Each structure stands twice: as C-alpha cells, then as structure tokens.
mmCIF file of C-alpha atoms in Angstrom:
data_model
loop_
_atom_site.group_PDB
_atom_site.id
_atom_site.type_symbol
_atom_site.label_atom_id
_atom_site.label_comp_id
_atom_site.label_asym_id
_atom_site.label_seq_id
_atom_site.Cartn_x
_atom_site.Cartn_y
_atom_site.Cartn_z
ATOM 1 C CA MET A 1 0.043 -0.009 -0.275
ATOM 2 C CA LYS A 2 0.980 3.660 -0.741
ATOM 3 C CA LEU A 3 2.440 4.961 2.494
ATOM 4 C CA LEU A 4 1.343 8.757 1.466
ATOM 5 C CA GLU A 5 -0.696 10.431 -1.319
ATOM 6 C CA CYS A 6 -1.761 13.565 -2.105
ATOM 7 C CA LYS A 7 -4.390 14.162 -4.875
ATOM 8 C CA ASN A 8 -4.523 17.189 -6.595
ATOM 9 C CA VAL A 9 -3.959 19.249 -3.346
ATOM 10 C CA ASN A 10 -4.195 23.097 -3.568
ATOM 11 C CA LYS A 11 -3.725 25.359 -0.751
ATOM 12 C CA ARG A 12 -4.352 29.110 -0.722
ATOM 13 C CA PHE A 13 -3.443 32.020 1.889
ATOM 14 C CA GLY A 14 -5.686 34.731 1.064
ATOM 15 C CA ARG A 15 -5.607 35.216 -2.677
ATOM 16 C CA LYS A 16 -2.130 33.687 -2.882
ATOM 17 C CA GLU A 17 -1.870 30.107 -4.345
ATOM 18 C CA VAL A 18 0.726 28.808 -2.219
ATOM 19 C CA LEU A 19 0.102 25.065 -3.738
ATOM 20 C CA LYS A 20 -0.821 24.350 -6.844
ATOM 21 C CA ASN A 21 -2.653 20.711 -8.011
ATOM 22 C CA VAL A 22 0.071 19.031 -6.127
ATOM 23 C CA ASN A 23 0.093 14.889 -6.886
ATOM 24 C CA LEU A 24 2.680 12.679 -4.777
ATOM 25 C CA THR A 25 3.097 9.074 -3.773
ATOM 26 C CA ILE A 26 5.013 8.309 -1.001
ATOM 27 C CA PRO A 27 6.130 4.719 -1.114
ATOM 28 C CA LYS A 28 7.521 2.686 2.081
ATOM 29 C CA GLY A 29 10.961 2.618 2.948
ATOM 30 C CA LYS A 30 12.805 5.392 0.829
ATOM 31 C CA ILE A 31 14.196 8.324 1.985
ATOM 32 C CA ILE A 32 12.990 11.398 0.015
ATOM 33 C CA GLY A 33 14.460 14.817 -0.377
ATOM 34 C CA LEU A 34 11.908 17.545 -0.807
ATOM 35 C CA LEU A 35 13.858 20.509 -2.562
ATOM 36 C CA GLY A 36 12.898 23.593 -3.284
ATOM 37 C CA PRO A 37 14.078 27.395 -2.759
ATOM 38 C CA ASN A 38 12.823 29.366 0.175
ATOM 39 C CA GLY A 39 8.651 30.041 -0.165
ATOM 40 C CA SER A 40 8.624 27.142 -2.725
ATOM 41 C CA GLY A 41 5.549 25.497 -0.333
ATOM 42 C CA LYS A 42 7.818 22.699 1.323
ATOM 43 C CA THR A 43 6.427 23.908 4.824
ATOM 44 C CA THR A 44 2.946 24.358 3.461
ATOM 45 C CA LEU A 45 3.113 20.752 2.210
ATOM 46 C CA ILE A 46 4.367 19.426 5.452
ATOM 47 C CA LYS A 47 1.939 20.925 7.538
ATOM 48 C CA LEU A 48 -0.842 19.673 5.316
ATOM 49 C CA ILE A 49 0.242 16.499 5.366
ATOM 50 C CA ASN A 50 0.411 16.598 9.503
ATOM 51 C CA GLY A 51 -2.942 17.908 9.718
ATOM 52 C CA LEU A 52 -1.904 21.371 10.849
ATOM 53 C CA LEU A 53 -3.241 23.077 7.994
ATOM 54 C CA GLU A 54 -6.544 21.897 5.792
ATOM 55 C CA PRO A 55 -6.348 22.113 2.091
ATOM 56 C CA ASN A 56 -8.647 24.218 0.316
ATOM 57 C CA SER A 57 -9.342 21.542 -2.505
ATOM 58 C CA GLY A 58 -7.759 17.695 -2.704
ATOM 59 C CA GLU A 59 -6.973 15.058 -0.606
ATOM 60 C CA ILE A 60 -4.142 13.712 1.303
ATOM 61 C CA LEU A 61 -4.134 9.928 2.178
ATOM 62 C CA VAL A 62 -1.761 8.525 4.834
ATOM 63 C CA LYS A 63 -2.197 4.614 4.592
ATOM 64 C CA GLY A 64 -5.034 5.186 2.818
ATOM 65 C CA GLU A 65 -6.869 7.273 5.194
ATOM 66 C CA LYS A 66 -7.548 10.805 5.455
ATOM 67 C CA VAL A 67 -5.613 13.046 7.782
ATOM 68 C CA GLY A 68 -6.282 12.621 11.418
ATOM 69 C CA THR A 69 -5.784 10.886 14.547
ATOM 70 C CA LYS A 70 -4.773 7.442 13.370
ATOM 71 C CA SER A 71 -2.207 9.326 10.723
ATOM 72 C CA LYS A 72 -0.704 11.444 13.675
ATOM 73 C CA LYS A 73 0.099 8.368 15.594
ATOM 74 C CA ILE A 74 2.125 7.069 12.461
ATOM 75 C CA ILE A 75 4.006 10.354 11.478
ATOM 76 C CA SER A 76 6.905 11.636 13.296
ATOM 77 C CA TYR A 77 7.441 15.136 12.709
ATOM 78 C CA LEU A 78 10.119 17.305 13.408
ATOM 79 C CA PRO A 79 8.785 20.995 12.674
ATOM 80 C CA GLU A 80 10.895 23.731 11.435
ATOM 81 C CA ARG A 81 10.731 25.877 14.570
ATOM 82 C CA SER A 82 10.633 23.706 17.907
ATOM 83 C CA TYR A 83 7.264 23.880 19.544
ATOM 84 C CA VAL A 84 8.206 22.568 22.884
ATOM 85 C CA ASP A 85 8.691 24.452 26.213
ATOM 86 C CA PHE A 86 12.360 25.308 26.671
ATOM 87 C CA ASN A 87 11.694 25.737 30.457
ATOM 88 C CA MET A 88 11.441 21.939 30.551
ATOM 89 C CA LYS A 89 14.135 19.864 31.742
ATOM 90 C CA VAL A 90 15.177 16.981 29.171
ATOM 91 C CA LYS A 91 13.869 14.409 31.454
ATOM 92 C CA GLU A 92 10.427 16.444 31.205
ATOM 93 C CA LEU A 93 10.507 16.627 27.845
ATOM 94 C CA ILE A 94 10.863 12.683 27.299
ATOM 95 C CA LYS A 95 8.049 12.156 29.659
ATOM 96 C CA TYR A 96 6.242 14.602 27.844
ATOM 97 C CA PHE A 97 6.960 12.724 24.465
ATOM 98 C CA SER A 98 6.128 8.941 25.952
ATOM 99 C CA ASP A 99 2.722 10.639 27.356
ATOM 100 C CA PHE A 100 1.901 11.801 24.005
ATOM 101 C CA TYR A 101 2.884 9.034 22.113
ATOM 102 C CA ASP A 102 2.528 5.142 22.548
ATOM 103 C CA ASN A 103 5.319 4.578 19.902
ATOM 104 C CA PHE A 104 8.020 6.508 21.941
ATOM 105 C CA ASP A 105 11.004 4.755 22.848
ATOM 106 C CA SER A 106 12.328 6.572 26.205
ATOM 107 C CA ASP A 107 15.233 4.269 26.541
ATOM 108 C CA LYS A 108 16.672 4.553 23.003
ATOM 109 C CA ALA A 109 15.788 8.754 23.689
ATOM 110 C CA TYR A 110 18.231 8.189 26.721
ATOM 111 C CA LYS A 111 20.844 6.470 25.152
ATOM 112 C CA LEU A 112 21.016 9.202 22.201
ATOM 113 C CA LEU A 113 21.242 11.724 24.581
ATOM 114 C CA ASP A 114 23.969 10.010 26.695
ATOM 115 C CA ARG A 115 25.869 9.759 23.502
ATOM 116 C CA LEU A 116 25.870 13.693 23.630
ATOM 117 C CA ASN A 117 26.359 13.969 27.086
ATOM 118 C CA ILE A 118 23.376 15.734 27.750
ATOM 119 C CA ASN A 119 22.387 15.248 31.318
ATOM 120 C CA ALA A 120 18.362 14.193 31.651
ATOM 121 C CA ASP A 121 18.192 17.530 34.367
ATOM 122 C CA ASP A 122 19.606 19.937 31.771
ATOM 123 C CA LYS A 123 17.173 22.620 31.169
ATOM 124 C CA LEU A 124 16.598 22.939 27.368
ATOM 125 C CA THR A 125 16.936 26.983 27.826
ATOM 126 C CA THR A 126 20.843 26.523 28.821
ATOM 127 C CA MET A 127 21.660 24.664 25.466
ATOM 128 C CA SER A 128 22.884 26.185 22.396
ATOM 129 C CA LYS A 129 20.937 26.354 18.863
ATOM 130 C CA GLY A 130 22.662 23.251 17.614
ATOM 131 C CA MET A 131 22.648 21.443 20.788
ATOM 132 C CA LYS A 132 18.330 22.172 21.054
ATOM 133 C CA GLU A 133 18.104 20.761 17.204
ATOM 134 C CA LYS A 134 20.250 17.581 18.384
ATOM 135 C CA VAL A 135 17.783 17.075 21.136
ATOM 136 C CA GLY A 136 14.552 18.042 19.100
ATOM 137 C CA LEU A 137 15.757 15.225 16.418
ATOM 138 C CA ILE A 138 16.327 12.737 19.053
ATOM 139 C CA MET A 139 12.689 13.217 20.204
ATOM 140 C CA VAL A 140 11.546 12.508 16.562
ATOM 141 C CA MET A 141 13.807 9.680 15.553
ATOM 142 C CA SER A 142 13.069 7.988 19.092
ATOM 143 C CA ARG A 143 9.339 7.275 17.658
ATOM 144 C CA LYS A 144 8.677 4.069 16.020
ATOM 145 C CA ALA A 145 6.952 5.704 12.985
ATOM 146 C CA ASP A 146 5.755 4.521 9.620
ATOM 147 C CA LEU A 147 7.200 8.212 8.219
ATOM 148 C CA TYR A 148 9.257 10.687 9.734
ATOM 149 C CA ILE A 149 8.774 14.205 8.171
ATOM 150 C CA LEU A 150 11.718 16.548 8.857
ATOM 151 C CA ASP A 151 11.657 20.256 7.940
ATOM 152 C CA GLU A 152 14.837 21.924 7.295
ATOM 153 C CA PRO A 153 16.810 19.696 9.889
ATOM 154 C CA ILE A 154 20.370 20.840 9.426
ATOM 155 C CA GLY A 155 19.696 24.645 8.588
ATOM 156 C CA GLY A 156 21.605 26.797 10.285
ATOM 157 C CA VAL A 157 24.031 24.180 12.154
ATOM 158 C CA ASP A 158 27.580 23.675 11.718
ATOM 159 C CA PRO A 159 29.150 21.057 9.463
ATOM 160 C CA ALA A 160 29.843 18.975 12.639
ATOM 161 C CA THR A 161 26.373 19.008 13.888
ATOM 162 C CA ARG A 162 25.286 18.573 10.408
ATOM 163 C CA ASP A 163 27.138 15.239 10.421
ATOM 164 C CA TYR A 164 25.809 14.297 13.781
ATOM 165 C CA ILE A 165 22.132 15.164 12.456
ATOM 166 C CA LEU A 166 22.498 12.886 9.298
ATOM 167 C CA ASP A 167 24.067 10.124 10.916
ATOM 168 C CA THR A 168 21.333 10.099 13.834
ATOM 169 C CA ILE A 169 18.440 9.879 11.010
ATOM 170 C CA LEU A 170 20.356 7.086 9.186
ATOM 171 C CA THR A 171 20.711 5.172 11.985
ATOM 172 C CA ASN A 172 17.794 5.431 13.840
ATOM 173 C CA PHE A 173 14.829 5.198 11.736
ATOM 174 C CA ASN A 174 12.366 2.485 11.895
ATOM 175 C CA GLU A 175 13.046 -0.587 9.205
ATOM 176 C CA GLY A 176 10.695 -0.299 6.410
ATOM 177 C CA ALA A 177 9.672 3.242 7.290
ATOM 178 C CA SER A 178 10.108 6.315 5.047
ATOM 179 C CA ILE A 179 11.517 9.969 5.424
ATOM 180 C CA ILE A 180 11.196 13.113 3.832
ATOM 181 C CA ILE A 181 13.672 15.563 4.640
ATOM 182 C CA SER A 182 12.916 19.327 3.048
ATOM 183 C CA THR A 183 15.808 21.324 2.700
ATOM 184 C CA HIS A 184 17.561 23.704 0.356
ATOM 185 C CA LEU A 185 20.736 22.586 1.414
ATOM 186 C CA ILE A 186 21.190 19.867 -0.981
ATOM 187 C CA ALA A 187 25.112 18.982 -1.481
ATOM 188 C CA ASP A 188 25.002 18.101 2.277
ATOM 189 C CA ILE A 189 22.165 15.513 2.144
ATOM 190 C CA GLU A 190 21.944 14.223 -1.354
ATOM 191 C CA LYS A 191 24.059 11.068 -0.812
ATOM 192 C CA ILE A 192 21.532 9.702 1.496
ATOM 193 C CA LEU A 193 18.554 10.048 -0.797
ATOM 194 C CA ASP A 194 16.500 7.455 -2.497
ATOM 195 C CA GLU A 195 14.297 9.939 -4.428
ATOM 196 C CA VAL A 196 14.138 13.633 -4.836
ATOM 197 C CA ILE A 197 10.820 15.715 -5.002
ATOM 198 C CA PHE A 198 11.619 19.265 -6.664
ATOM 199 C CA ILE A 199 9.129 22.089 -5.616
ATOM 200 C CA LYS A 200 8.924 25.290 -7.203
ATOM 201 C CA GLU A 201 6.309 28.384 -6.655
ATOM 202 C CA GLY A 202 3.863 25.639 -5.229
ATOM 203 C CA THR A 203 4.031 23.325 -7.933
ATOM 204 C CA ILE A 204 5.695 19.761 -8.116
ATOM 205 C CA TYR A 205 8.194 20.300 -10.416
ATOM 206 C CA LEU A 206 10.248 17.222 -11.092
ATOM 207 C CA THR A 207 10.133 13.854 -9.251
ATOM 208 C CA GLY A 208 12.621 10.743 -9.319
ATOM 209 C CA ASP A 209 15.043 8.098 -8.304
ATOM 210 C CA ALA A 210 18.454 10.391 -7.569
ATOM 211 C CA ASP A 211 20.913 8.118 -8.857
ATOM 212 C CA LYS A 212 18.688 7.565 -12.042
ATOM 213 C CA LEU A 213 18.802 11.551 -12.295
ATOM 214 C CA ARG A 214 22.126 11.627 -11.588
ATOM 215 C CA THR A 215 22.951 9.400 -14.906
ATOM 216 C CA LYS A 216 20.477 10.975 -17.043
ATOM 217 C CA LYS A 217 22.200 14.414 -16.545
ATOM 218 C CA GLY A 218 25.595 13.179 -15.350
ATOM 219 C CA LYS A 219 25.203 15.868 -12.391
ATOM 220 C CA SER A 220 24.889 16.146 -8.962
ATOM 221 C CA ILE A 221 21.415 16.604 -7.348
ATOM 222 C CA ASP A 222 22.701 19.742 -6.040
ATOM 223 C CA GLU A 223 24.023 21.265 -9.619
ATOM 224 C CA ILE A 224 20.515 20.105 -11.243
ATOM 225 C CA PHE A 225 18.654 21.974 -8.225
ATOM 226 C CA ARG A 226 20.929 24.985 -9.043
ATOM 227 C CA GLU A 227 20.446 24.824 -12.714
ATOM 228 C CA GLU A 228 16.643 24.517 -12.591
ATOM 229 C CA PHE A 229 16.085 27.433 -9.871
ATOM 230 C CA LYS A 230 18.463 29.579 -11.237
ATOM 231 C CA CYS A 231 17.334 33.059 -10.143
ATOM 232 C CA MET B 1 37.241 0.596 5.030
ATOM 233 C CA LYS B 2 37.562 3.824 3.707
ATOM 234 C CA TRP B 3 34.647 5.507 1.763
ATOM 235 C CA THR B 4 34.285 8.510 -0.760
ATOM 236 C CA PHE B 5 32.103 9.603 -3.110
ATOM 237 C CA ASP B 6 31.487 12.496 -6.053
ATOM 238 C CA ASN B 7 27.738 13.549 -6.066
ATOM 239 C CA ASP B 8 27.894 13.764 -9.917
ATOM 240 C CA ARG B 9 27.839 9.909 -10.243
ATOM 241 C CA PRO B 10 25.207 7.278 -9.068
ATOM 242 C CA ILE B 11 26.139 6.584 -5.667
ATOM 243 C CA TYR B 12 25.145 3.054 -5.894
ATOM 244 C CA ILE B 13 28.002 2.642 -8.955
ATOM 245 C CA GLN B 14 30.528 4.145 -6.800
ATOM 246 C CA LEU B 15 29.861 1.816 -4.077
ATOM 247 C CA VAL B 16 30.197 -1.296 -6.138
ATOM 248 C CA GLU B 17 33.604 0.197 -7.390
ATOM 249 C CA GLN B 18 34.772 0.727 -4.084
ATOM 250 C CA LEU B 19 34.035 -2.559 -2.867
ATOM 251 C CA LYS B 20 34.898 -4.294 -5.776
ATOM 252 C CA LEU B 21 38.493 -2.808 -4.949
ATOM 253 C CA PHE B 22 38.475 -3.604 -1.295
ATOM 254 C CA ILE B 23 38.007 -7.395 -2.622
ATOM 255 C CA ILE B 24 40.593 -6.858 -5.068
ATOM 256 C CA SER B 25 43.014 -5.445 -3.038
ATOM 257 C CA GLY B 26 42.595 -7.691 -0.287
ATOM 258 C CA ILE B 27 41.059 -5.257 2.273
ATOM 259 C CA LEU B 28 38.306 -7.660 2.279
ATOM 260 C CA THR B 29 39.471 -11.105 1.925
ATOM 261 C CA PRO B 30 37.948 -14.536 0.075
ATOM 262 C CA GLY B 31 35.373 -15.999 2.254
ATOM 263 C CA GLN B 32 35.247 -13.212 4.678
ATOM 264 C CA ARG B 33 31.445 -12.607 5.928
ATOM 265 C CA LEU B 34 30.270 -9.168 5.155
ATOM 266 C CA ALA B 35 28.882 -7.166 7.748
ATOM 267 C CA SER B 36 25.186 -6.522 7.427
ATOM 268 C CA VAL B 37 23.593 -4.277 4.761
ATOM 269 C CA ARG B 38 22.496 -1.657 7.609
ATOM 270 C CA GLU B 39 26.100 -1.703 9.270
ATOM 271 C CA LEU B 40 27.403 -1.367 5.826
ATOM 272 C CA ALA B 41 25.377 1.561 4.856
ATOM 273 C CA MET B 42 25.771 3.808 8.340
ATOM 274 C CA GLU B 43 29.742 3.190 7.858
ATOM 275 C CA ALA B 44 29.707 4.495 4.338
ATOM 276 C CA LYS B 45 27.044 6.852 5.326
ATOM 277 C CA VAL B 46 24.740 6.158 2.659
ATOM 278 C CA ASN B 47 21.266 4.933 2.649
ATOM 279 C CA PRO B 48 20.671 1.321 3.375
ATOM 280 C CA ASN B 49 18.612 0.601 -0.223
ATOM 281 C CA THR B 50 21.301 1.995 -2.036
ATOM 282 C CA MET B 51 23.902 -0.233 -0.709
ATOM 283 C CA GLN B 52 21.572 -2.967 -1.202
ATOM 284 C CA LYS B 53 21.575 -2.223 -4.692
ATOM 285 C CA ALA B 54 25.393 -2.167 -4.967
ATOM 286 C CA LEU B 55 25.383 -5.408 -2.700
ATOM 287 C CA SER B 56 22.845 -7.234 -5.794
ATOM 288 C CA GLU B 57 24.889 -5.617 -8.179
ATOM 289 C CA LEU B 58 28.371 -7.510 -6.592
ATOM 290 C CA GLU B 59 26.392 -10.504 -6.209
ATOM 291 C CA ASP B 60 25.430 -10.577 -10.124
ATOM 292 C CA LEU B 61 29.289 -10.616 -10.523
ATOM 293 C CA LYS B 62 29.784 -13.190 -8.390
ATOM 294 C CA LEU B 63 32.343 -11.334 -5.949
ATOM 295 C CA ILE B 64 30.110 -11.742 -3.290
ATOM 296 C CA TYR B 65 27.481 -14.802 -2.431
ATOM 297 C CA THR B 66 24.531 -15.110 0.149
ATOM 298 C CA LYS B 67 24.301 -18.013 2.262
ATOM 299 C CA ARG B 68 20.641 -17.990 3.402
ATOM 300 C CA THR B 69 20.801 -18.025 6.889
ATOM 301 C CA SER B 70 24.179 -16.479 8.039
ATOM 302 C CA GLY B 71 24.578 -13.508 5.112
ATOM 303 C CA LYS B 72 26.733 -12.424 2.502
ATOM 304 C CA PHE B 73 30.385 -13.397 2.123
ATOM 305 C CA VAL B 74 33.093 -12.612 -0.509
ATOM 306 C CA THR B 75 33.761 -15.136 -3.208
ATOM 307 C CA GLU B 76 36.404 -17.895 -2.341
ATOM 308 C CA ASP B 77 37.149 -18.259 -6.349
ATOM 309 C CA ASP B 78 40.518 -16.617 -6.691
ATOM 310 C CA LYS B 79 40.350 -16.697 -10.414
ATOM 311 C CA LEU B 80 37.506 -14.648 -10.456
ATOM 312 C CA ILE B 81 39.166 -11.903 -8.212
ATOM 313 C CA SER B 82 42.253 -12.049 -10.369
ATOM 314 C CA LYS B 83 40.140 -11.802 -13.528
ATOM 315 C CA TYR B 84 38.568 -8.376 -11.917
ATOM 316 C CA LYS B 85 42.078 -7.230 -10.857
ATOM 317 C CA LYS B 86 43.300 -7.351 -14.545
ATOM 318 C CA ALA B 87 40.574 -5.937 -15.916
ATOM 319 C CA LEU B 88 40.896 -2.717 -13.240
ATOM 320 C CA ALA B 89 44.766 -2.744 -14.294
ATOM 321 C CA LEU B 90 44.014 -2.853 -17.734
ATOM 322 C CA GLU B 91 41.699 0.081 -17.333
ATOM 323 C CA LYS B 92 43.982 2.050 -15.053
ATOM 324 C CA ALA B 93 47.059 1.551 -17.567
ATOM 325 C CA ASN B 94 45.053 2.446 -20.452
ATOM 326 C CA GLY B 95 43.996 5.506 -18.774
ATOM 327 C CA TYR B 96 47.682 6.228 -18.082
ATOM 328 C CA LEU B 97 48.422 5.666 -21.943
ATOM 329 C CA GLN B 98 45.684 7.942 -23.120
ATOM 330 C CA ASP B 99 46.840 10.817 -20.744
ATOM 331 C CA MET B 100 50.432 10.528 -21.809
ATOM 332 C CA GLN B 101 48.841 10.541 -25.422
ATOM 333 C CA LYS B 102 47.346 13.927 -24.671
ATOM 334 C CA ILE B 103 50.631 15.495 -23.981
ATOM 335 C CA GLY B 104 52.455 13.914 -26.933
ATOM 336 C CA PHE B 105 53.926 10.575 -25.733
ATOM 337 C CA ASN B 106 53.342 7.680 -28.205
ATOM 338 C CA GLN B 107 53.023 4.151 -26.385
ATOM 339 C CA THR B 108 56.492 3.146 -26.563
ATOM 340 C CA GLU B 109 57.550 6.593 -25.356
ATOM 341 C CA ALA B 110 55.238 6.339 -22.301
ATOM 342 C CA ILE B 111 56.158 2.829 -21.443
ATOM 343 C CA ASN B 112 59.931 3.933 -21.430
ATOM 344 C CA PHE B 113 59.072 6.759 -19.338
ATOM 345 C CA LEU B 114 57.850 4.242 -16.669
ATOM 346 C CA LYS B 115 61.118 2.196 -16.587
ATOM 347 C CA GLU B 116 63.424 5.322 -17.246
ATOM 348 C CA ASP B 117 64.757 7.551 -14.006
ATOM 349 C CA ARG B 118 61.650 9.792 -13.380
ATOM 350 C CA LYS B 119 63.260 11.964 -10.800
#
C-alpha cells in the first residue's frame, strides 16, 4: 500500500496560491528529499500532511486514510521551529513525549542523549541552538513511526552538527519506514536520498530516483537544483 | 574501510567500485563474511537501499554470495578475483597511456618513461 498520497492538493492563503495541484506518492522504505528554494511551499505541504493546515481542495491520504488522529500516530514530525517549552528539563521532555506517543521509546532517547553527554536534568534554555536541534531530532527519531517528516533538520547548524544529524537520521529510522527531509542545503544530504521531489512556486516540478537523475544528467542533484532554480 | 564519493555519479555505482576494490586489494578477504546491509550503509554513510542495490550488483558479478541464513560472503574464487583485478589494471593502464598521449607521448615513449629514471 502507498504510505502517503497527495491528490490534486491546492492551498491558498488569501488570494495567494501556495500549492497548486500537488500530486505525490510516497512509498514505503525510502528516504526522500523535498527540495525547493525558500517560499516554494515545502513547509506548507508538510503542515498539510501533518494536519496542521487544511487543503482548499484535494485529498491527502496516509496509508489510505484521511489525515487525522490515526495518521498523527504513525507520522513523526520535526517542525522547522520547535514547539516545545524550553523551560522544561530534558527528562520532562521525554516524559511529555512518552505520554503523548505510544510508539515513543524512552530508553532509546536516553541512550542517544547520553551519547551527546546531555544530562537529563539539563534545561533546554541552557542549551545552544545546535544542541536544541539535536535534542529535537532525538525526540522525533525515538518514535517507532512509519513516516518521519523532517522540516529543515540541518538548517543553521555547523558542519559537525550536520554530520551528527544525518548520522542520527540514518541509524535510527524504523526499518521499512520512509523519511521525507525538506531542505535547500542539498549537497549535504543528497548522498542519502533515494528519491527527490523538486518543488517550485507551489508546483511539483520534478520527481525521480536520485541515482537515475545523476546518470541522466551526469550531474549531482545539487547542480541540477542550481540549474533548475537559477534566479 | 574508507569510503569517498563524488555527488555527480550514481552513488550505487561508486559503492560497487569501492567494494570491488576492497575485494581486489584484499581489504576484504576471500570467504570473509560481510557486515549487514545496514551496518555497511552506516559505515559508508549512505542509504541502506543504495547499499542493498550495490550488493545485489556485486552478487550478479559473483564477487559476493549469500548464504541463506548466515549473510553475505566474499567469493572464494581466486581466479575470478584475479580476473577483475586484471580488468581494473588494464583500465588504469589504458588511462595512463591515453593521458600520456594527450601530452605528446606515443605508447612506446610512455612505457619507456615508466622504466626510465623519473626523478
């Protein structure tokens, strides 16, 4: 069965059309790059899939069912901006997640945090931006989900942190699950992508197998992106 | 094992090349058991699907084989390994001759150049 399907999805904010007739299918067991410049509609699409926004028309199906309580159980979502209360301690955050999600693995979260030498009694407010991003990612990857959606997980962090984040994504996703990673920093992640989706001005511009695209164009995904989206 | 990639060529092809080289050069020895797909993927920092694809290709080339319950192993067929080694050596040698031709050495000159004192 298809994991995720978007059928003729349209979204407007006032008179502005943010997504135009988006059709997409996401299969199981793939890592997919949702690639597009700023303002192309990546985050809006992600919010629709997570049920934080409603489409004006069209349909989004997760495992054949409309977005709702059920789909939220099987999608683990890392938003672009964190929604957690930074006054919490790490252990409170873990408690919060395990209360919320049946599929949250606290042991795994503690193990991953331990590796970063993060103390469970540390408050999030005391942490650097990069460290907060790592904690956020650990929370999301500690769920046994069918679909992980990571909105700009590597934006604004240093290269070492970027490596850590990519490593954590690769080592921790549930087998058989799919991952959608939205970003405009393509060179850093293209090595791990199975498939790419290029989105431009709210329209799906190009989709395909990353290695096949490299063969066809003789270029890296990053170079193809730079060409297609030349300003 | 050290892994490096260019982003402008298919990753799975580069994985095949590098694994082949590990076998030819003896970093992976005949009969050696390979780590799991997932472990190898983590090591190379690539997608497990891509690693799987590369391993299937190596299996088609008979450089590795699968034992149903215990995993994947490097071939014990020394002749086959030498065959691939020779093919790769030929490719490198031809590459050298072509490069030398570009700067004005004919084949004999290029070969003699290797034998001469190159300091």
